[in-house]
mmCIF file of C-alpha atoms in Angstrom:
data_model
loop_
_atom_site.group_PDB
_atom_site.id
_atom_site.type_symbol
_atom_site.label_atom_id
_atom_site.label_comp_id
_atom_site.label_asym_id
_atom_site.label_seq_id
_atom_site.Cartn_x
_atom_site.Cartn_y
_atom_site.Cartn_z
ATOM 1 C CA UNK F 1 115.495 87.873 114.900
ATOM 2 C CA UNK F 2 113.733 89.931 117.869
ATOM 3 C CA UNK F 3 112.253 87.010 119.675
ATOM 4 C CA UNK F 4 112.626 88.571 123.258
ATOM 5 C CA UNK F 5 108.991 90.499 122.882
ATOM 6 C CA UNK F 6 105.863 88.334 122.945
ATOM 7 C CA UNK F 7 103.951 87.615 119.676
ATOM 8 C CA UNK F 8 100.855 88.730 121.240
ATOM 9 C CA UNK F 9 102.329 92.087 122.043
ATOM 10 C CA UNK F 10 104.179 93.158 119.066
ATOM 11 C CA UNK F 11 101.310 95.072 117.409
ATOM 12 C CA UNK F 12 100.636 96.710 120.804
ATOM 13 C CA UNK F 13 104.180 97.830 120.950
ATOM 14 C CA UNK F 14 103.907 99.246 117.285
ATOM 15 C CA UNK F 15 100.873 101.143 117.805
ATOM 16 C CA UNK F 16 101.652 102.780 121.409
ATOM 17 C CA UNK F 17 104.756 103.599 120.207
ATOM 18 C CA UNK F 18 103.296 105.116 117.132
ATOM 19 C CA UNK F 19 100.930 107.210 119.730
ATOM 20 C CA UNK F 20 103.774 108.241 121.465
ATOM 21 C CA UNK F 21 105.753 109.951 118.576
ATOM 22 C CA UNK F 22 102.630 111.268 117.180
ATOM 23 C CA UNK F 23 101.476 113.561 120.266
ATOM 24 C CA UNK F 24 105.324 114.233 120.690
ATOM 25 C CA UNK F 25 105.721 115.754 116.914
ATOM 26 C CA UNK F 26 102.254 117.473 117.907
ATOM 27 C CA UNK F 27 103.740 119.111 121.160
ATOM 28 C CA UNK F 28 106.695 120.391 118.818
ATOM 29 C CA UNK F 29 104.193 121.967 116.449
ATOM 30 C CA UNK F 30 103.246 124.132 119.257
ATOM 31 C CA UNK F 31 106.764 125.350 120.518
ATOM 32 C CA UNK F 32 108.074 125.618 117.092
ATOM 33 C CA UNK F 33 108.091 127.009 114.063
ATOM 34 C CA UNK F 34 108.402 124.581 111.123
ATOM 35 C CA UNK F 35 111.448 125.570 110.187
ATOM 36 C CA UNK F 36 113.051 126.549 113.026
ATOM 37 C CA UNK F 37 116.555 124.394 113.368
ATOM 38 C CA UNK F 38 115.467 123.104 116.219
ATOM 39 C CA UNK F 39 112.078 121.637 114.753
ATOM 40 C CA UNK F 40 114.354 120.872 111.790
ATOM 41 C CA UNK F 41 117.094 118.574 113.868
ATOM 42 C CA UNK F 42 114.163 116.877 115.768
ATOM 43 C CA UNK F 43 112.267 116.046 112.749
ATOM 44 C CA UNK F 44 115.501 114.702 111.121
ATOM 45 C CA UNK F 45 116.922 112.977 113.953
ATOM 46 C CA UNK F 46 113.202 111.107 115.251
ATOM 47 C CA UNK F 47 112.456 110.515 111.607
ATOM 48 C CA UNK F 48 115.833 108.308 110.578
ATOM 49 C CA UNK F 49 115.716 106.955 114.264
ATOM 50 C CA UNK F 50 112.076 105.423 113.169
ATOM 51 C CA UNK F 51 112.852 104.149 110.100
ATOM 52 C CA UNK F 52 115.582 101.951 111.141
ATOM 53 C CA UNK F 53 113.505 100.563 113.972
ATOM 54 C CA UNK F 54 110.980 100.164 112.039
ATOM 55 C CA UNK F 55 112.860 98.433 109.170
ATOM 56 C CA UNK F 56 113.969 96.185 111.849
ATOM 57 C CA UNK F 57 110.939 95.817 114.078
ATOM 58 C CA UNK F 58 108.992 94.602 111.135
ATOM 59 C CA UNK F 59 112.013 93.038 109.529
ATOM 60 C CA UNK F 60 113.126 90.603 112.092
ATOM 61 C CA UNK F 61 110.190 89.835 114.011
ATOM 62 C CA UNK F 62 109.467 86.136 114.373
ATOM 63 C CA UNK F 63 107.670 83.590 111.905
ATOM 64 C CA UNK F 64 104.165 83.178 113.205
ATOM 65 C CA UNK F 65 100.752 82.328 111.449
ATOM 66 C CA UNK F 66 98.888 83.171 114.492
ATOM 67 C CA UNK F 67 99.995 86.768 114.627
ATOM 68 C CA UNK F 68 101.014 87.526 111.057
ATOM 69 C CA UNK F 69 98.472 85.436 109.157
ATOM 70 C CA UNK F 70 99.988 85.094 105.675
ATOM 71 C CA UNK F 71 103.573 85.116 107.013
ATOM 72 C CA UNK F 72 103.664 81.255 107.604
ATOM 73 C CA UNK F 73 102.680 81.296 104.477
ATOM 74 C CA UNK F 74 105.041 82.907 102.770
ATOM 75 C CA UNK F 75 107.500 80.935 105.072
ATOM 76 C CA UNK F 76 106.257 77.630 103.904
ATOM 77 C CA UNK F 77 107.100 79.342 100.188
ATOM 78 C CA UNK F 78 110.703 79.840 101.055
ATOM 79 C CA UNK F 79 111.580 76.520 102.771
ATOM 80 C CA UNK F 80 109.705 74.531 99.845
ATOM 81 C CA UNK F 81 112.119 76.309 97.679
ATOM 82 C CA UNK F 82 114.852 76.287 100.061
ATOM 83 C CA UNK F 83 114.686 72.622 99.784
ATOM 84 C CA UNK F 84 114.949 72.357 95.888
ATOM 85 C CA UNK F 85 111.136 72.901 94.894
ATOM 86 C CA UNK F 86 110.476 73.963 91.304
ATOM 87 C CA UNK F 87 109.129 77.459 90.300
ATOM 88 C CA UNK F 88 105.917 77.821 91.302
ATOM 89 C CA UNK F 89 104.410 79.723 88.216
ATOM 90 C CA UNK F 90 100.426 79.654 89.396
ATOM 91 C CA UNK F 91 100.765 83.156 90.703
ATOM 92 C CA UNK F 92 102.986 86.398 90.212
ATOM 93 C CA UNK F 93 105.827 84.459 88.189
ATOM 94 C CA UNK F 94 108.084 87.502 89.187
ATOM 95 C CA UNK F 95 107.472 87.610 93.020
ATOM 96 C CA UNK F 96 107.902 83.732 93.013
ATOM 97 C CA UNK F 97 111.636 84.113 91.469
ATOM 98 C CA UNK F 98 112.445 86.781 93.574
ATOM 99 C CA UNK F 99 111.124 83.914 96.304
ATOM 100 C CA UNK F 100 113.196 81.455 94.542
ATOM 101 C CA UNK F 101 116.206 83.620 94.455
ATOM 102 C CA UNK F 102 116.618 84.710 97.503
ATOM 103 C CA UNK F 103 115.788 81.037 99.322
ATOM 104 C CA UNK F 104 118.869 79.831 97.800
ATOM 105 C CA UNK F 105 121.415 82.411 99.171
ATOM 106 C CA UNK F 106 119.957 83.667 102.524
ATOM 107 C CA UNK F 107 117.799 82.410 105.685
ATOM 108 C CA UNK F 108 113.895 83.216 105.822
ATOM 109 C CA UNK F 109 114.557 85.639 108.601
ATOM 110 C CA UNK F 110 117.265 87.705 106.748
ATOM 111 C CA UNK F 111 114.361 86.891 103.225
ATOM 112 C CA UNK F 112 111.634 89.072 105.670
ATOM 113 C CA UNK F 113 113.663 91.548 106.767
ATOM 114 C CA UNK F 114 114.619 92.054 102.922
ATOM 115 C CA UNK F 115 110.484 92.170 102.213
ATOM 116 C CA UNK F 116 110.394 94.839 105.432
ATOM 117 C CA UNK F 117 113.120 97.166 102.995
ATOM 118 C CA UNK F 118 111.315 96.961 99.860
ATOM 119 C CA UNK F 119 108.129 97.743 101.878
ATOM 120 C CA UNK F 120 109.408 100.842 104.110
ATOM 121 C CA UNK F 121 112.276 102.543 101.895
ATOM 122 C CA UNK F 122 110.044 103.724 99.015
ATOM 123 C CA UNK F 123 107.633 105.302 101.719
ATOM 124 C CA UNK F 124 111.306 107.192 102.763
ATOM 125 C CA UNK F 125 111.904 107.450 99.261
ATOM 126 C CA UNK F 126 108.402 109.098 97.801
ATOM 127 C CA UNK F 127 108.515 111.721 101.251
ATOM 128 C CA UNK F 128 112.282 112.631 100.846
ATOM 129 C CA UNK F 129 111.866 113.352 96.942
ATOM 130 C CA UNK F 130 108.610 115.792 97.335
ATOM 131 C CA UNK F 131 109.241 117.600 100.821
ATOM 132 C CA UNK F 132 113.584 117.645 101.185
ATOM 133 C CA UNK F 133 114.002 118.065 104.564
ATOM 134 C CA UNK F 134 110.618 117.899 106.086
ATOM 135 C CA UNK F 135 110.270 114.209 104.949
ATOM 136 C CA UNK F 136 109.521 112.875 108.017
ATOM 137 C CA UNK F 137 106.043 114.372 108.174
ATOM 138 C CA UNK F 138 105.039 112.355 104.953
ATOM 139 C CA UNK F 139 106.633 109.224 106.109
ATOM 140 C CA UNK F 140 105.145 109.413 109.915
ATOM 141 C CA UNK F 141 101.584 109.676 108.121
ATOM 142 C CA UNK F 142 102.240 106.400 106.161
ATOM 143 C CA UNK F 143 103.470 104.456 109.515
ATOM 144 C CA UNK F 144 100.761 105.751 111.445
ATOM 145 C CA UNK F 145 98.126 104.898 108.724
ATOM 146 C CA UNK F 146 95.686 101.970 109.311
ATOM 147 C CA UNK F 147 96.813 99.389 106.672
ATOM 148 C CA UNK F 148 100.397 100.085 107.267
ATOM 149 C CA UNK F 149 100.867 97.282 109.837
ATOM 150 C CA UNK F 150 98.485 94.684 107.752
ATOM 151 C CA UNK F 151 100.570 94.985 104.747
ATOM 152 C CA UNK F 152 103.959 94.744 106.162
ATOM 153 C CA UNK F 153 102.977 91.666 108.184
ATOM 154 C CA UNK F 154 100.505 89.812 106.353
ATOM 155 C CA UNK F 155 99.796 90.459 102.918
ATOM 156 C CA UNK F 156 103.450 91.284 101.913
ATOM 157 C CA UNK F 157 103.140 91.299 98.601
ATOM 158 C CA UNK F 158 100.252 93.544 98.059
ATOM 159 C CA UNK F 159 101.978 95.742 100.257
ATOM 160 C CA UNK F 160 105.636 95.615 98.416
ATOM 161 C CA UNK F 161 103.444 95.940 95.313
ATOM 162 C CA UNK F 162 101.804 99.660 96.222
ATOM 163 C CA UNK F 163 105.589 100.178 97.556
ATOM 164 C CA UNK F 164 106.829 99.995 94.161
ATOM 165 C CA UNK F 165 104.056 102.281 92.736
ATOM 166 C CA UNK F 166 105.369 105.053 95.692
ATOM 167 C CA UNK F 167 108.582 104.560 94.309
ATOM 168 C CA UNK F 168 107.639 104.760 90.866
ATOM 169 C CA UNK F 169 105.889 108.418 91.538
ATOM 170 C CA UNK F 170 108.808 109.719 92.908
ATOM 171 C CA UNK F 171 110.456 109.240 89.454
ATOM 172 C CA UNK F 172 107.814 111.800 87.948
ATOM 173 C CA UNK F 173 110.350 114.017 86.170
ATOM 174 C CA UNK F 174 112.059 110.785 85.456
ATOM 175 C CA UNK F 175 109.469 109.212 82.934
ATOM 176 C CA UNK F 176 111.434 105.876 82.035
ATOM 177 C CA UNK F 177 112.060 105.133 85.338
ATOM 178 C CA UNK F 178 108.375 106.060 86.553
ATOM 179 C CA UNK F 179 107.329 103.686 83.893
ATOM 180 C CA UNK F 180 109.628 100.720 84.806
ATOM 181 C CA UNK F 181 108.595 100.939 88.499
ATOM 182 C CA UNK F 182 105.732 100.978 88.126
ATOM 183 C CA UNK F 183 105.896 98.055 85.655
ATOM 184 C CA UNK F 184 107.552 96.385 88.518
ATOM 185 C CA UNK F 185 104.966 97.166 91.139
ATOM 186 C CA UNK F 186 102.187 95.340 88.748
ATOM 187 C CA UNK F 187 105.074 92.250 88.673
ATOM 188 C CA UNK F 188 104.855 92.109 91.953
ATOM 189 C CA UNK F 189 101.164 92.102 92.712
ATOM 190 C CA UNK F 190 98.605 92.017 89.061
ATOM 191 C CA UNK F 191 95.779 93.927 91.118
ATOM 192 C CA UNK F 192 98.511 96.973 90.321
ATOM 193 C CA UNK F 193 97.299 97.203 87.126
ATOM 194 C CA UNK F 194 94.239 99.328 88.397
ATOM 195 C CA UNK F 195 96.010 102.523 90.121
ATOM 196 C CA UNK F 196 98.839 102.053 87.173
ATOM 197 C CA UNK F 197 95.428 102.286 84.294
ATOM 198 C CA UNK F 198 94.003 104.961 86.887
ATOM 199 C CA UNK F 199 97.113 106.845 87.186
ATOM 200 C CA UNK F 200 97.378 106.700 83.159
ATOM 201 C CA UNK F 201 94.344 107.995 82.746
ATOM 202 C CA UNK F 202 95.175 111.273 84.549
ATOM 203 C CA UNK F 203 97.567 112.282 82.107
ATOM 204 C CA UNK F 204 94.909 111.999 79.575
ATOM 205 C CA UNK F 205 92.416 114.106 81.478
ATOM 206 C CA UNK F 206 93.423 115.492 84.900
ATOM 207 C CA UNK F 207 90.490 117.460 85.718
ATOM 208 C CA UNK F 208 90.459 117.001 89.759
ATOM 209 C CA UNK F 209 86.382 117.958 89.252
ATOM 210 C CA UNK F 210 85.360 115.161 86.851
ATOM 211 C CA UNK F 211 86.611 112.442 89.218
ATOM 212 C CA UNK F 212 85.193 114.151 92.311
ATOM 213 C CA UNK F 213 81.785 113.539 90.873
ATOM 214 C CA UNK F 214 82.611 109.922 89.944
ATOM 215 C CA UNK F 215 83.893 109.591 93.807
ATOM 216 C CA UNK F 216 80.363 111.162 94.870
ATOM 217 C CA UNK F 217 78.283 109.322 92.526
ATOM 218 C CA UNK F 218 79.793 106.133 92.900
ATOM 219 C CA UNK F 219 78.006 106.067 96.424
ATOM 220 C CA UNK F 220 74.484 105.951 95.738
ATOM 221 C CA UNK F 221 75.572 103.691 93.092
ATOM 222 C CA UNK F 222 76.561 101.116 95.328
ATOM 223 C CA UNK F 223 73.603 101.482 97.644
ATOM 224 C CA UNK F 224 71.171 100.898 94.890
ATOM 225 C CA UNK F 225 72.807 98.300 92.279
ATOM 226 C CA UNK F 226 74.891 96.225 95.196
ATOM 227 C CA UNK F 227 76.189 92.987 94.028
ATOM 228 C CA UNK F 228 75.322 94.329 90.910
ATOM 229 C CA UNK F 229 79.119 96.105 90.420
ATOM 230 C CA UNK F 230 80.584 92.731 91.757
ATOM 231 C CA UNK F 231 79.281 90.570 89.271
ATOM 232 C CA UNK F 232 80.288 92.934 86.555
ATOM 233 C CA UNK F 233 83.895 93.042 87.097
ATOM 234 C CA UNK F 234 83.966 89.603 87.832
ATOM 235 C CA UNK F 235 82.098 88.850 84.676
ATOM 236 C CA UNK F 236 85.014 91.034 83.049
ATOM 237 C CA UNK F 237 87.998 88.893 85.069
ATOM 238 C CA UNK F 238 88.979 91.993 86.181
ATOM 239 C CA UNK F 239 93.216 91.595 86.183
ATOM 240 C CA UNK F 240 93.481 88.672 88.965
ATOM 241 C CA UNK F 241 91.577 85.219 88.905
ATOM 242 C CA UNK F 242 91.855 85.646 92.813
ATOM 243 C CA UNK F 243 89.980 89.219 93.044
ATOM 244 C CA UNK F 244 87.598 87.640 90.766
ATOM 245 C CA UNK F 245 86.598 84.768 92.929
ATOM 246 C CA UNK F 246 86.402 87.068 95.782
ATOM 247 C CA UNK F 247 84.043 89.153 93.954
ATOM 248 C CA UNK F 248 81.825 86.043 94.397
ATOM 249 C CA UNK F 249 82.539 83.850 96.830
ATOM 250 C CA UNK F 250 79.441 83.932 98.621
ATOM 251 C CA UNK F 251 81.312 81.069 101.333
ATOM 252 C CA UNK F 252 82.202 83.408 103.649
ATOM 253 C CA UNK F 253 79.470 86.264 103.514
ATOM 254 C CA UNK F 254 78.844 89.473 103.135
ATOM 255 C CA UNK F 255 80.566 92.188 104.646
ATOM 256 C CA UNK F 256 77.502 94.558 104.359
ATOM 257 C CA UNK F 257 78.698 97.895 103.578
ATOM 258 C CA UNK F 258 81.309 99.590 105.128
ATOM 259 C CA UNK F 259 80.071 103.093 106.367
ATOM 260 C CA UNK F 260 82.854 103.159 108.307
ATOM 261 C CA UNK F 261 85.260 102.752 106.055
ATOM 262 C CA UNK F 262 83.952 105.004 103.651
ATOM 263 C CA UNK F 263 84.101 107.713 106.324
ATOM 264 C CA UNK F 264 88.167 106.888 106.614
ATOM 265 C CA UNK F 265 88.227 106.701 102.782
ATOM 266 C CA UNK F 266 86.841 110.434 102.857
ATOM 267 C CA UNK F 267 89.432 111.778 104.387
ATOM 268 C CA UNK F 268 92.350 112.031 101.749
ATOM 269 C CA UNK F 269 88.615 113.639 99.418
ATOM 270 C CA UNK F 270 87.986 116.519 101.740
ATOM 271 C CA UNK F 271 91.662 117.441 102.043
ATOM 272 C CA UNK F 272 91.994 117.351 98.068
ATOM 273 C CA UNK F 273 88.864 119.042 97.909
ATOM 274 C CA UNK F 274 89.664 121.730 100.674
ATOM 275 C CA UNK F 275 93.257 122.101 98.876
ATOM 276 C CA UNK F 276 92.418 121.902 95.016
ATOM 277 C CA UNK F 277 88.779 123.598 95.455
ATOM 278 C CA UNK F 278 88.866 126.389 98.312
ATOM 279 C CA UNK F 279 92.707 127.128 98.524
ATOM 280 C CA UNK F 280 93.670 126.848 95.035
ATOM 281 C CA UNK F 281 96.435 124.338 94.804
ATOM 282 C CA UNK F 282 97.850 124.530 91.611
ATOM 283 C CA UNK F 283 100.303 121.130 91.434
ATOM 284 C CA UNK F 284 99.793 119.110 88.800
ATOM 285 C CA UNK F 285 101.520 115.654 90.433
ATOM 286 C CA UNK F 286 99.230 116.179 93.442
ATOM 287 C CA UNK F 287 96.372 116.753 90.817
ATOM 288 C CA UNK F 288 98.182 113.234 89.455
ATOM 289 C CA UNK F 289 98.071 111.396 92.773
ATOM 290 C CA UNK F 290 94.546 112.722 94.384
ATOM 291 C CA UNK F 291 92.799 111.830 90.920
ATOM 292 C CA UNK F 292 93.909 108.518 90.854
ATOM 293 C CA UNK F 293 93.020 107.753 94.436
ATOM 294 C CA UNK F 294 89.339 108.960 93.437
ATOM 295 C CA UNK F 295 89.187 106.571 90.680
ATOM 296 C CA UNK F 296 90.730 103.964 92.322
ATOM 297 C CA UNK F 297 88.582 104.651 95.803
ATOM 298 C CA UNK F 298 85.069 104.648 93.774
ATOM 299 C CA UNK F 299 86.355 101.089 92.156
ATOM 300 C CA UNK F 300 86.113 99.493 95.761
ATOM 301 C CA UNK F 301 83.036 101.510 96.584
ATOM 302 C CA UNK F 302 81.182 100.022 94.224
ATOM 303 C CA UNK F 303 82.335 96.844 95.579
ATOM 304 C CA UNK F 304 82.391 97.744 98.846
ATOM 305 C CA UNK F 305 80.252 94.225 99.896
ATOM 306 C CA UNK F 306 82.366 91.794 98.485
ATOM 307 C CA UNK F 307 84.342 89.535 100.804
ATOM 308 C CA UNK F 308 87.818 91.096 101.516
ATOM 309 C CA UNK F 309 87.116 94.068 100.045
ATOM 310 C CA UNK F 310 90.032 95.440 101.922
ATOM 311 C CA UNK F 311 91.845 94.225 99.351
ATOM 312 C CA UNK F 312 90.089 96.225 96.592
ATOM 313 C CA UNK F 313 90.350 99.429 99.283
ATOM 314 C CA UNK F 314 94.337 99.342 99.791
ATOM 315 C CA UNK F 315 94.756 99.722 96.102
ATOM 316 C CA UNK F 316 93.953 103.263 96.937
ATOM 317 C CA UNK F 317 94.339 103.323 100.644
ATOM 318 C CA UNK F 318 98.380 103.439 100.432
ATOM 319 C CA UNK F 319 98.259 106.627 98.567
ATOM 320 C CA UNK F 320 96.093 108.208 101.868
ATOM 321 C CA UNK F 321 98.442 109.553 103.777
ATOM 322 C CA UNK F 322 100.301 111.187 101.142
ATOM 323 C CA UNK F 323 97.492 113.126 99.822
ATOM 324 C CA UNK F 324 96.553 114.742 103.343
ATOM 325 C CA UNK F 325 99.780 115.722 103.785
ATOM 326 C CA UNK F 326 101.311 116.616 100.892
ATOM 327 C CA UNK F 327 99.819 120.621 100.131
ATOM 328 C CA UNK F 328 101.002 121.395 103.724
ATOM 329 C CA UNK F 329 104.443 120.745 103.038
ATOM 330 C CA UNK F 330 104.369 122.369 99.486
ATOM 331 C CA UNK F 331 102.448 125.734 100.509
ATOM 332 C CA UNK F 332 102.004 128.330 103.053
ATOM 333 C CA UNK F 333 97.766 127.786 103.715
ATOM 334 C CA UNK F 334 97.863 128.610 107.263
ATOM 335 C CA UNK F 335 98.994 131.208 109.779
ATOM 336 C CA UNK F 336 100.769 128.504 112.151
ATOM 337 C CA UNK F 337 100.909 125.785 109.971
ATOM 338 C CA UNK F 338 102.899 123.820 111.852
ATOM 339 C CA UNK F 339 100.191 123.279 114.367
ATOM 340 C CA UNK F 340 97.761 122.448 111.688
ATOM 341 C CA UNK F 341 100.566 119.611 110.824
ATOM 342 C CA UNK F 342 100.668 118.175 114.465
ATOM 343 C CA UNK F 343 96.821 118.092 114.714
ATOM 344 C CA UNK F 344 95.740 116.377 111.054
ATOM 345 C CA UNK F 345 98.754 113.765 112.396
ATOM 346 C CA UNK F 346 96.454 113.349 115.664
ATOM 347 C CA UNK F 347 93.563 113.022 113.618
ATOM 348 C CA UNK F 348 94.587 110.753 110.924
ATOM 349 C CA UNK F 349 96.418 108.411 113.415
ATOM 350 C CA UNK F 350 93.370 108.685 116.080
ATOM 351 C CA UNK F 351 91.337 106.517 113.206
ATOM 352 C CA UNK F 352 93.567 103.773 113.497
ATOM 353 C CA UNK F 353 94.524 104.212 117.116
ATOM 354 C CA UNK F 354 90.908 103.150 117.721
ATOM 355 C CA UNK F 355 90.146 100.669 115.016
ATOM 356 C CA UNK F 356 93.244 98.771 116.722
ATOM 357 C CA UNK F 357 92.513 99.275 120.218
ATOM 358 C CA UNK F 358 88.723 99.379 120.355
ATOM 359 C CA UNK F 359 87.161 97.946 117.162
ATOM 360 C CA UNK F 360 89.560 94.938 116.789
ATOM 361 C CA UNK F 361 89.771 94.297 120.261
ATOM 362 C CA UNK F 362 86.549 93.139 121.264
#
């Protein structure tokens, strides 16, 4: 357990050394060519470096409800069961046995740094199966993205959930084994079910154009119908009791809607646009991954007020990163593409550089 660093300090620590890395990778875009073997050993030695500090950063940090919300939770979970307690089937059955499992043959610290592995590995796994050996690109962009730290931390299982889905899509010339992951993912987390039906429906009609439109119209939707959307999927007890009630649970307000959030949402839509629209980009798993983020996006748009609606944005939110990233390590777009690499990195992370140093600081 890494108990010599202050609670109050350990997301400071993530995110400065996140900035760090970021505007180092970006200096290297400048110096060198992408795949010069220099740029190539860096990349490969900085990118397994991170992922097993990060795997234990997250992994062994201390218990704490203060700082990690839900984690004392999940704590309390493991020492009820630790001490004997029956299954708790109220509430993902599967994630609950896994609890249950793993309470009887390990401690709670060595039980988090096991949640920290099923959270980070697929995001290895997903960028090391698409790009080969310029990975760590792909997995940089989903450290550095803004619910990245939330979801290891706090709401684990949401965030070993999406994990599972990542993993699943890596499988795509697999089928059997796409399909059982991402049966698993919805195991671990019901609110799955919505990028698994989204993702589904893609192979049915993958059409990048048809869901930009329901992206765009999905907008002025929301503006002008408002609680309107919420009531509607509540009213159809849409996959989880719990997204239901906060659908309309008026107890805690309203959030208003997010313009703000929208505007980060957009970013993954004007690089799919840009890359799919002006430049041509013919790759039907990207066509795959960037449709089902639209569908999935417009979802939480239209219920965009609701209380903890960040819940309803992650289910498309963990694909973000991915989608920016993904035509510049397929295709040649740009003269010193490289460059453009390092700067969309600054720009992506500079989102939730601020949101964590400005925004949730006051």
């Amino acid at each position: 357990m890494i108990d010599f660093i202050p609670l109050e300090f350990y997301q400071y620590y993530y995110i400065n050394t996140a900035l760090v890395i970021v505007i180092f990778t970006m200096l290297h875009s400048w110096v060198l060519e992408l795949d010069d073997y220099k740029n190539i050993l860096y990349i490969k030695t900085i990118g397994y470096l991170l992922l097993i500090l990060i795997l234990l950063y997250i992994g062994l940090r201390p218990v704490s409800g203060r700082y990690f919300a839900d984690m004392r939770t999940y704590s309390n979970t493991f020492e009820y069961y630790a001490n004997g307690g029956d299954l708790k089937t109220d509430k993902d059955v599967f994630f609950q046995l896994i609890t249950k499992f793993c309470a009887e043959i390990m401690t709670v610290n060595a039980y988090f740094l096991m949640c920290a592995v099923l959270y980070i590995v697929p995001m290895y796994r997903v960028s090391k199966a698409f790009f080969k050996e310029y990975w760590f690109y792909s997995f940089l962009m989903f450290l550095v993205s803004f619910s990245f730290w939330s979801y290891g931390v706090n709401g684990i299982r949401n965030g070993l959930a999406t994990s599972m889905f990542l993993w699943a899509i890596s499988f795509y010339e697999k089928k059997p084994l796409m399909i059982a992951f991402m049966i698993l993912s919805m195991l671990f987390h019901k609110t799955l079910l919505l990028p698994i039906l989204a993702f589904s429906l893609t192979f049915l009609h993958n059409k990048s154009k048809t869901y930009l439109i329901f992206w765009i119209a999905a907008i002025p939707l929301s503006i002008a119908l408002g609680s309107f959307w919420e009531s509607l999927f509540a009213s159809l007890g849409f996959a989880d009791d719990r997204l239901s009630g906060y659908l309309t649970n008026e107890s805690a307000g309203r959030s208003g809607f997010r313009y703000d959030f929208l505007f980060y949402s957009s970013f993954p839509v004007i690089a799919g646009w840009f890359y799919i629209f002006k430049k041509d980009f013919q790759d039907k798993l990207y066509h795959h991954i960037f449709n089902t983020y639209l569908i999935t996006n417009a979802f939480w748009i239209l219920v965009i007020r609701a209380n903890f609606s960040n819940r309803f944005a992650y289910l498309s939110w963990f694909l973000m990163g991915l989608i920016i990233i993904y035509p510049l390590l397929k295709e040649q777009f740009h003269k010193h593409q490289h460059i453009v690499i390092g700067q969309i990195l600054v720009a992506y992370f500079s989102f939730t550089y601020l949101m964590f140093t400005i925004y949730y600081a006051r």
